[in-house]
């Protein structure tokens, strides 16, 4: 763990580390102490199954598909404030059929990289 | 022109182009998620979080400006993936393009594979510059003619038209991954490819979409016993039976498909021994490999973990032959980097055309190049401030000690929201593509 930031190293670690370690806590370990101080309930197996399983289940969970469609419609309305509603019926007046729901399509705006 | 080469000592990098919006308000869909040159370097593809692919084409070198290589202009853009909803798990499937890989060109059309978390698609990009005219039964605008007015017979002829570039999905490889696809790799046989998710690797034939072979499965019977996940996979550049996959624990396994149908037993395992005294809470997290890339020669492979880039000789499993520190000064910031999740950022890395220099990104829109031969490295910055045409990039330096020299930036001033995760190097020339959050920068070697 060299202090210099841009030193290119070969596989041999600098022997300086061994000497320094005896006297001073490595920066990694002092960072660990900081973290444990802030979050005393942190488990001791950081790379363990909890972290990995959280990673496996990435992606926002919705209660059901209706919840998902509502969320998408809300986002779409925010992005296109000038778009007029296609139907003027107030929700709650009738049970919507699949044809009534707004199309769950992503924004058809082209990428700005192509602009 | 001389191929990519020379050390960082004699190569000076100039700004060439920047693509994307200038404003700071970045829409999520515009976040660039992958960048890839094709095998000739003529085409450059980007994928974004909105599921879109933009392909740039290099203009042929003009005789007027021999001192700079052709510019990249938009060639084609299309919506590759759309958001979906997994009804069974009530989970959203993002349309973000995780990886793009080009197929080697076999005919006039270009093919690429693009993938999101669940579905891989093969896209055909073809040019149309002629169209048939002079139909017997149709007018030029497509309306059908009144048959009574057709008195002669003629042969339609092809006439030139304005170039049109069309992208069409030729294959959709779906429903083969329970977990999130993180990488794809096309085999040198140009017939098969691999797709890897967190726990499994599948082998596909490019022609067949309803079947794929699972060749690596590291899912434990009891998920409580899960200790590592697959982070990247790559086929060897010329041995069609060999591939490697990296893990979140910092190991790389090399597998030979000739050995058995299921490659759970690796042929080689590359792992650097760790000093148990140095072990900390963060050790495993920062050892997680975010990218693995074979050298063009196939003799070496490079891995990227949170703080370093390592070069491995395929003949030696015990330790890497070279280690380069990308941003060692972050080791004393790991606590805050864990809290803001930056410690989980997945940086990619790439080789230059002749494997003499490697490149990877960092924070504050910095990116780093390491010259293996000259043992030199340089830090450069992708920013609008250095975007005058052909202006030479000035090396940047992060100061770690107490005293900050002029022109240096202190670690605490670094902007951790400005990350360069994706970079690509032209396969033959010194042209690089560097993606900031929502802009694509193209830099070229200064030619005199």
XYZ file of C-alpha atoms in Angstrom:
563
model
C 0.000 0.000 0.000
C 2.190 2.725 -1.308
C 1.400 6.285 -0.439
C 2.368 7.531 -3.886
C -0.579 7.617 -6.157
C 0.986 7.238 -9.540
C 3.775 4.827 -8.989
C 3.702 1.930 -11.366
C 4.511 -1.175 -9.441
C 5.730 -4.571 -10.392
C 4.411 -7.565 -8.522
C 6.875 -7.182 -5.680
C 5.209 -5.018 -3.047
C 7.366 -2.306 -1.639
C 9.217 -3.566 1.429
C 8.408 -0.270 3.112
C 4.921 -1.601 3.863
C 6.058 -4.252 6.256
C 7.999 -1.795 8.358
C 5.297 0.832 8.401
C 2.648 -1.659 9.389
C 4.178 -2.493 12.705
C 3.927 1.054 13.867
C 0.948 2.500 12.023
C -2.478 1.079 11.259
C -2.909 0.661 7.516
C -5.216 3.203 5.886
C -7.637 0.416 5.031
C -7.897 -0.723 8.615
C -8.390 2.800 9.913
C -11.172 3.275 7.359
C -12.702 0.052 8.607
C -12.593 1.338 12.166
C -14.328 4.510 11.030
C -17.075 2.504 9.367
C -17.587 0.231 12.353
C -17.842 3.288 14.567
C -20.624 4.701 12.415
C -22.460 1.453 11.913
C -21.863 -0.797 14.908
C -24.378 -3.347 13.678
C -22.520 -4.005 10.467
C -21.930 -7.711 10.023
C -18.443 -9.084 9.904
C -18.812 -10.763 6.553
C -18.910 -7.871 4.129
C -18.487 -9.876 0.983
C -20.827 -12.427 2.349
C -24.152 -13.617 1.179
C -26.164 -10.616 2.370
C -24.339 -8.191 0.141
C -24.288 -10.564 -2.777
C -27.931 -11.440 -2.505
C -28.826 -7.769 -2.421
C -26.799 -7.449 -5.598
C -28.548 -10.363 -7.250
C -31.856 -8.712 -6.694
C -31.058 -5.394 -8.262
C -33.984 -3.648 -9.830
C -36.900 -1.897 -8.306
C -39.627 -4.124 -7.003
C -43.224 -3.131 -7.468
C -46.261 -4.433 -5.689
C -47.702 -5.688 -8.958
C -47.937 -4.823 -12.634
C -50.610 -2.232 -11.976
C -48.280 -0.469 -9.575
C -45.570 -0.591 -12.225
C -47.763 0.853 -14.937
C -48.929 3.648 -12.663
C -45.347 4.551 -11.839
C -44.379 4.587 -15.511
C -47.367 6.752 -16.396
C -46.403 9.216 -13.695
C -42.864 9.494 -15.055
C -44.127 9.862 -18.598
C -46.436 12.671 -17.584
C -43.600 14.492 -15.915
C -41.413 14.254 -18.999
C -44.070 15.412 -21.434
C -46.085 18.049 -19.638
C -47.604 19.359 -22.841
C -49.033 16.044 -23.969
C -52.800 16.218 -23.788
C -54.570 13.320 -22.137
C -56.141 11.054 -24.695
C -59.219 10.367 -22.667
C -61.003 12.901 -20.535
C -62.578 10.386 -18.217
C -61.676 10.761 -14.573
C -60.204 7.671 -13.067
C -62.558 6.024 -10.714
C -65.504 6.620 -13.004
C -65.055 3.362 -14.789
C -62.802 0.386 -14.655
C -60.049 0.859 -17.231
C -59.535 -1.760 -19.874
C -56.097 -2.518 -21.308
C -56.934 -0.343 -24.330
C -57.528 2.677 -22.108
C -54.189 2.558 -20.383
C -51.393 4.718 -21.800
C -48.886 2.782 -23.866
C -46.007 1.621 -21.720
C -43.417 2.714 -24.228
C -40.184 4.494 -23.390
C -39.642 8.029 -24.486
C -39.257 8.107 -28.253
C -36.715 10.897 -27.992
C -33.542 10.138 -29.877
C -30.240 9.907 -28.043
C -28.505 13.247 -27.565
C -25.286 11.649 -28.796
C -26.863 11.562 -32.249
C -27.858 15.199 -32.124
C 0.173 5.554 -40.597
C 2.159 3.864 -37.913
C 0.128 1.567 -35.763
C -0.620 2.139 -32.125
C 2.590 2.073 -30.253
C 5.236 4.185 -28.752
C 5.158 4.887 -25.110
C 3.223 7.507 -23.316
C 6.544 9.305 -23.389
C 6.185 10.275 -27.017
C 2.434 10.115 -27.572
C 0.536 13.310 -26.999
C -3.207 13.156 -26.947
C -5.402 15.806 -28.537
C -9.040 16.511 -28.235
C -10.865 15.507 -31.384
C -14.622 15.458 -30.787
C -17.261 15.363 -28.072
C -20.775 14.015 -28.518
C -23.780 14.652 -26.347
C -25.579 17.467 -24.599
C -23.704 20.254 -22.889
C -26.163 20.979 -20.128
C -25.526 19.621 -16.678
C -29.024 18.314 -16.215
C -28.506 14.726 -17.248
C -31.559 12.648 -18.044
C -31.152 9.083 -16.820
C -31.748 7.685 -20.258
C -28.709 9.543 -21.584
C -26.236 7.876 -19.249
C -23.762 6.009 -21.442
C -23.440 2.395 -20.392
C -21.112 0.865 -22.969
C -18.651 1.903 -25.703
C -17.131 -0.405 -28.297
C -15.126 -0.063 -31.521
C -15.715 -2.668 -34.210
C -12.870 -4.854 -35.461
C -11.654 -2.397 -38.079
C -12.158 0.672 -35.923
C -14.281 2.277 -38.587
C -17.403 2.047 -36.438
C -17.880 3.084 -32.821
C -20.991 1.990 -30.948
C -22.417 3.341 -27.706
C -25.272 2.041 -25.597
C -27.159 4.000 -22.971
C -29.469 3.569 -20.040
C -32.457 4.336 -22.218
C -31.827 1.205 -24.278
C -30.603 3.109 -27.320
C -27.609 2.345 -29.484
C -25.795 5.049 -31.444
C -23.204 4.029 -34.026
C -20.617 6.472 -35.331
C -18.636 5.983 -38.515
C -15.195 7.336 -39.176
C -14.974 9.602 -42.193
C -12.295 8.573 -44.664
C -9.121 10.597 -44.213
C -9.344 13.760 -46.203
C -6.495 14.927 -48.346
C -6.992 18.454 -47.035
C -6.171 17.561 -43.465
C -3.584 14.811 -43.474
C -2.588 15.654 -39.925
C -5.706 14.291 -38.396
C -7.556 11.087 -38.849
C -11.161 11.048 -39.883
C -13.898 12.275 -37.618
C -16.634 10.066 -36.276
C -20.146 11.017 -37.326
C -23.485 9.446 -36.639
C -24.078 6.448 -38.863
C -27.096 4.800 -37.303
C -29.153 4.979 -34.151
C -31.895 2.689 -32.936
C -33.812 1.576 -29.882
C -32.294 -1.770 -28.997
C -34.127 -2.685 -25.815
C -37.250 -1.457 -24.117
C -38.241 -1.615 -20.463
C -40.112 -4.733 -19.496
C -41.844 -5.990 -16.444
C -41.276 -9.416 -14.954
C -44.772 -10.305 -13.840
C -43.679 -13.306 -11.856
C -41.263 -11.436 -9.637
C -42.858 -7.990 -9.881
C -39.495 -6.623 -10.901
C -38.692 -4.075 -13.509
C -36.321 -5.186 -16.254
C -34.203 -2.231 -17.205
C -33.645 -1.388 -20.832
C -30.118 -0.255 -20.096
C -27.606 -1.706 -22.565
C -25.010 -3.498 -20.478
C -22.705 -4.548 -23.286
C -22.279 -4.309 -27.040
C -20.014 -6.656 -28.928
C -19.363 -6.488 -32.655
C -19.147 -9.538 -34.866
C -16.273 -9.643 -37.337
C -17.490 -8.421 -40.698
C -18.275 -11.149 -43.199
C -20.220 -9.300 -45.865
C -21.505 -5.834 -46.632
C -23.621 -5.672 -43.493
C -22.407 -5.152 -39.939
C -23.633 -7.196 -37.016
C -23.531 -6.519 -33.318
C -24.829 -8.136 -30.171
C -26.386 -5.901 -27.558
C -27.702 -7.004 -24.206
C -29.664 -5.675 -21.276
C -30.135 -7.568 -18.005
C -32.131 -10.379 -19.542
C -32.181 -10.437 -23.331
C -29.444 -10.460 -25.942
C -30.196 -9.258 -29.442
C -28.327 -9.622 -32.713
C -28.678 -6.491 -34.828
C -27.934 -6.211 -38.515
C -26.877 -2.801 -39.742
C -26.993 -2.518 -43.501
C -26.731 0.206 -46.058
C -29.128 0.866 -48.814
C -28.009 3.225 -51.558
C -30.077 1.992 -54.470
C -33.728 1.414 -54.968
C -35.731 -0.183 -57.734
C -37.662 2.139 -59.983
C -39.960 1.564 -62.899
C -42.394 -0.976 -61.572
C -45.073 -2.165 -63.925
C -47.902 -2.321 -61.452
C -47.018 0.496 -59.040
C -46.515 4.196 -59.369
C -43.316 5.697 -58.016
C -45.102 6.720 -54.815
C -46.350 3.195 -54.228
C -49.924 3.500 -55.322
C -51.137 0.725 -57.517
C -51.749 1.615 -61.105
C -55.000 1.083 -62.840
C -54.403 -2.131 -64.768
C -56.161 -0.751 -67.821
C -53.407 1.832 -68.203
C -50.661 -0.793 -68.292
C -49.941 -1.447 -71.906
C -46.228 -2.170 -71.976
C -43.899 -4.349 -69.976
C -40.659 -3.021 -68.582
C -37.951 -4.280 -66.288
C -37.508 -2.231 -63.113
C -33.983 -0.856 -62.729
C -31.959 0.038 -59.660
C -31.143 3.700 -59.390
C -28.989 5.417 -56.782
C -30.668 7.015 -53.790
C -29.508 8.852 -50.672
C -27.731 6.486 -48.352
C -30.005 4.924 -45.827
C -28.647 2.902 -42.915
C -31.074 0.376 -41.515
C -30.836 -1.540 -38.286
C -32.963 -4.626 -37.853
C -33.059 -7.204 -35.080
C -32.172 -10.550 -36.622
C -32.165 -12.713 -33.509
C -33.535 -12.340 -30.020
C -31.933 -14.579 -27.399
C -34.311 -14.464 -24.468
C -35.352 -16.311 -21.340
C -32.028 -17.929 -20.607
C -30.929 -15.919 -17.603
C -32.473 -15.873 -14.169
C -29.978 -13.310 -12.947
C -28.640 -10.153 -14.542
C -26.502 -10.497 -17.663
C -23.239 -8.646 -17.121
C -21.215 -9.615 -20.167
C -21.222 -11.228 -23.584
C -18.328 -12.408 -25.688
C -18.218 -13.545 -29.306
C -16.087 -16.581 -30.051
C -13.257 -16.444 -32.564
C -15.143 -19.143 -34.463
C -17.789 -16.488 -35.227
C -20.469 -19.089 -34.671
C -20.965 -19.081 -30.929
C -20.957 -16.614 -28.096
C -21.114 -16.584 -24.315
C -23.466 -14.685 -22.056
C -22.828 -14.483 -18.342
C -25.051 -13.467 -15.460
C -24.156 -13.367 -11.759
C -24.217 -17.117 -11.344
C -24.279 -18.792 -14.742
C -22.617 -18.724 -18.126
C -24.457 -19.830 -21.252
C -23.105 -20.767 -24.659
C -25.193 -19.831 -27.667
C -25.067 -20.465 -31.375
C -25.648 -17.195 -33.210
C -28.187 -18.883 -35.457
C -30.254 -20.564 -32.751
C -32.373 -18.596 -30.329
C -34.509 -21.234 -28.665
C -31.678 -23.128 -27.061
C -28.526 -22.369 -25.164
C -26.108 -24.527 -23.230
C -25.298 -23.752 -19.642
C -21.592 -24.345 -19.229
C -20.815 -22.756 -15.865
C -23.110 -22.757 -12.866
C -21.857 -21.487 -9.540
C -25.213 -21.283 -7.839
C -25.039 -23.020 -4.468
C -27.873 -25.351 -3.483
C -28.416 -23.198 -0.462
C -28.309 -19.505 -1.304
C -27.171 -18.737 2.222
C -23.868 -20.244 1.210
C -23.352 -17.821 -1.650
C -19.857 -16.398 -1.451
C -19.066 -15.090 -4.895
C -20.669 -14.046 -8.160
C -19.476 -13.958 -11.750
C -18.528 -10.455 -12.824
C -17.246 -10.816 -16.405
C -16.550 -13.391 -19.095
C -14.440 -13.362 -22.234
C -13.499 -15.797 -24.949
C -9.836 -16.161 -25.833
C -9.096 -14.101 -28.977
C -7.900 -17.040 -31.048
C -8.436 -20.258 -29.098
C -12.065 -21.023 -29.663
C -12.189 -23.563 -26.831
C -10.888 -21.252 -24.103
C -12.640 -18.608 -22.045
C -12.111 -16.894 -18.702
C -14.512 -15.591 -16.116
C -13.820 -13.299 -13.202
C -15.458 -13.192 -9.803
C -16.382 -10.791 -7.036
C -13.676 -12.386 -4.897
C -10.857 -11.355 -7.219
C -10.237 -14.696 -8.909
C -10.180 -15.491 -12.590
C -10.913 -18.980 -13.827
C -9.859 -20.210 -17.219
C -11.938 -22.983 -18.725
C -11.407 -25.316 -21.636
C -14.610 -26.399 -23.350
C -12.939 -29.489 -24.721
C -12.565 -30.927 -21.240
C -16.240 -31.423 -20.546
C -19.668 -30.101 -21.367
C -19.986 -28.419 -17.996
C -17.021 -26.216 -17.215
C -17.542 -25.925 -13.472
C -14.088 -27.349 -12.982
C -11.664 -24.752 -14.187
C -8.477 -25.576 -16.011
C -6.612 -22.718 -14.343
C -7.354 -20.379 -11.486
C -5.603 -17.037 -11.274
C -5.498 -15.465 -7.869
C -3.042 -13.227 -6.112
C -2.366 -14.429 -2.589
C -3.451 -11.948 0.026
C -1.552 -11.099 3.152
C -3.942 -12.066 5.962
C -2.552 -9.286 8.130
C -3.729 -6.724 5.634
C -7.224 -8.034 5.453
C -9.982 -5.581 6.312
C -13.690 -5.191 5.901
C -13.078 -3.682 2.493
C -10.579 -6.195 1.166
C -13.011 -8.438 -0.603
C -15.121 -5.617 -1.967
C -12.190 -3.821 -3.547
C -10.768 -7.050 -4.903
C -13.921 -7.701 -6.901
C -12.973 -7.741 -10.566
C -15.121 -5.432 -12.656
C -13.633 -6.239 -16.063
C -11.390 -8.819 -17.709
C -9.868 -8.407 -21.169
C -7.494 -10.598 -23.109
C -4.597 -8.931 -24.874
C -4.821 -8.981 -28.662
C -1.992 -11.489 -28.685
C -3.892 -13.839 -26.406
C -0.832 -14.311 -24.232
C -1.970 -11.986 -21.416
C -5.149 -10.873 -19.762
C -5.895 -7.722 -17.824
C -8.224 -7.404 -14.832
C -9.612 -4.282 -13.205
C -10.472 -4.186 -9.545
C -11.462 -1.110 -7.608
C -8.028 0.379 -7.095
C -5.785 -1.282 -9.645
C -5.234 -2.857 -13.027
C -3.397 -6.170 -13.159
C -1.801 -7.934 -16.096
C -1.634 -11.714 -15.923
C 0.440 -14.083 -17.980
C -1.806 -17.025 -18.871
C 1.084 -19.312 -18.052
C 1.305 -18.155 -14.456
C -1.608 -18.496 -12.090
C 0.046 -17.541 -8.849
C 0.217 -13.794 -9.303
C -0.038 -11.051 -11.910
C 3.058 -10.046 -13.829
C 2.249 -6.351 -13.601
C 0.135 -4.259 -11.246
C -0.743 -0.628 -11.851
C -2.320 1.575 -9.211
C -5.139 3.595 -10.695
C -6.029 5.794 -7.744
C -4.288 4.454 -4.666
C -5.135 7.676 -2.785
C -8.690 6.366 -2.466
C -7.576 3.660 -0.063
C -7.832 6.138 2.785
C -11.320 7.155 1.661
C -12.888 3.724 1.568
C -15.280 4.454 4.403
C -17.010 7.308 2.610
C -16.781 5.505 -0.714
C -18.652 2.612 0.875
C -21.287 4.935 2.251
C -21.935 6.613 -1.087
C -21.770 3.283 -2.926
C -18.894 4.407 -5.123
C -16.892 1.441 -3.895
C -19.182 -0.699 -6.048
C -18.523 1.239 -9.263
C -17.549 -1.062 -12.097
C -14.702 0.339 -14.120
C -13.710 -1.210 -17.428
C -10.272 -1.369 -18.978
C -8.823 -1.768 -22.457
C -5.642 -2.522 -24.381
C -4.193 -0.537 -27.246
C -3.728 -2.202 -30.612
C -0.312 -3.704 -29.964
C -0.823 -4.428 -26.243
C 1.835 -1.972 -25.150
C -0.462 0.444 -23.292
C -3.542 -0.133 -21.143
C -6.202 2.374 -20.175
C -8.899 2.671 -17.549
C -11.128 5.351 -16.059
C -11.299 7.003 -12.668
C -13.231 9.796 -10.938
C -13.422 13.509 -11.660
C -13.585 12.558 -15.345
C -9.972 11.450 -15.155
C -8.697 8.476 -17.069
C -5.348 6.759 -16.805
C -2.981 5.146 -19.260
C -0.153 2.810 -18.301
C 2.671 2.126 -20.705
C 3.943 -1.351 -20.024
C 7.207 -0.965 -21.893
C 8.327 2.457 -20.746
C 6.911 1.968 -17.246
C 5.205 5.319 -17.392
C 1.687 6.411 -16.718
C -0.356 9.485 -17.323
C -3.621 10.919 -16.019
C -5.772 12.842 -18.470
C -9.119 14.540 -18.135
C -12.182 14.504 -20.362
C -13.819 17.869 -19.932
C -15.450 20.579 -21.984
C -12.750 22.959 -20.832
C -10.166 21.084 -22.866
C -12.316 20.813 -25.932
C -10.708 23.126 -28.415
C -10.097 21.235 -31.632
C -6.705 19.525 -31.655
C -5.715 21.037 -28.312
C -3.211 18.825 -26.542
C -4.369 17.319 -23.268
C -2.349 18.337 -20.279
C -1.495 15.606 -17.797
C -3.346 15.946 -14.504
C -2.142 15.109 -11.045
C -3.860 14.389 -7.773
C -1.982 15.596 -4.743
C -1.948 13.249 -1.820
C 0.389 14.889 0.609
C -0.299 17.975 2.636
C 1.208 20.350 0.148
C -0.768 20.833 -3.006
C 1.228 22.112 -5.912
C -0.263 24.491 -8.423
C -2.370 22.702 -11.057
C -2.785 19.708 -8.796
C -6.142 18.736 -7.406
C -6.593 17.457 -3.890
C -8.338 14.170 -3.212
C -11.141 15.894 -1.350
C -11.908 18.094 -4.346
C -12.478 15.166 -6.665
C -15.988 14.892 -8.029
C -17.084 11.306 -7.443
C -20.178 11.781 -9.553
C -18.016 12.288 -12.607
C -16.917 8.751 -13.273
C -15.363 7.347 -16.389
C -16.414 3.711 -16.378
C -16.242 2.989 -20.106
C -13.319 3.553 -22.429
C -12.352 2.019 -25.756
C -9.200 2.017 -27.862
C -9.209 1.826 -31.653
C -7.897 -1.615 -32.665
C -5.169 -0.218 -34.897
C -4.608 3.505 -34.387
C -4.103 5.802 -31.435
C -7.705 6.935 -31.254
C -9.616 6.523 -28.002
C -13.248 6.901 -27.033
C -13.904 7.945 -23.449
C -17.395 8.105 -21.991
C -18.229 10.483 -19.176
C -21.687 10.245 -17.658
C -23.534 11.444 -20.739
C -20.878 12.607 -23.184
C -18.604 10.697 -25.492
C -15.135 12.140 -26.021
C -12.877 11.104 -28.856
C -9.182 11.811 -28.527
C -6.494 11.246 -31.114
C -2.755 11.080 -31.084
C -1.124 14.340 -32.088
C 0.286 13.918 -35.579
C 2.757 16.391 -36.956
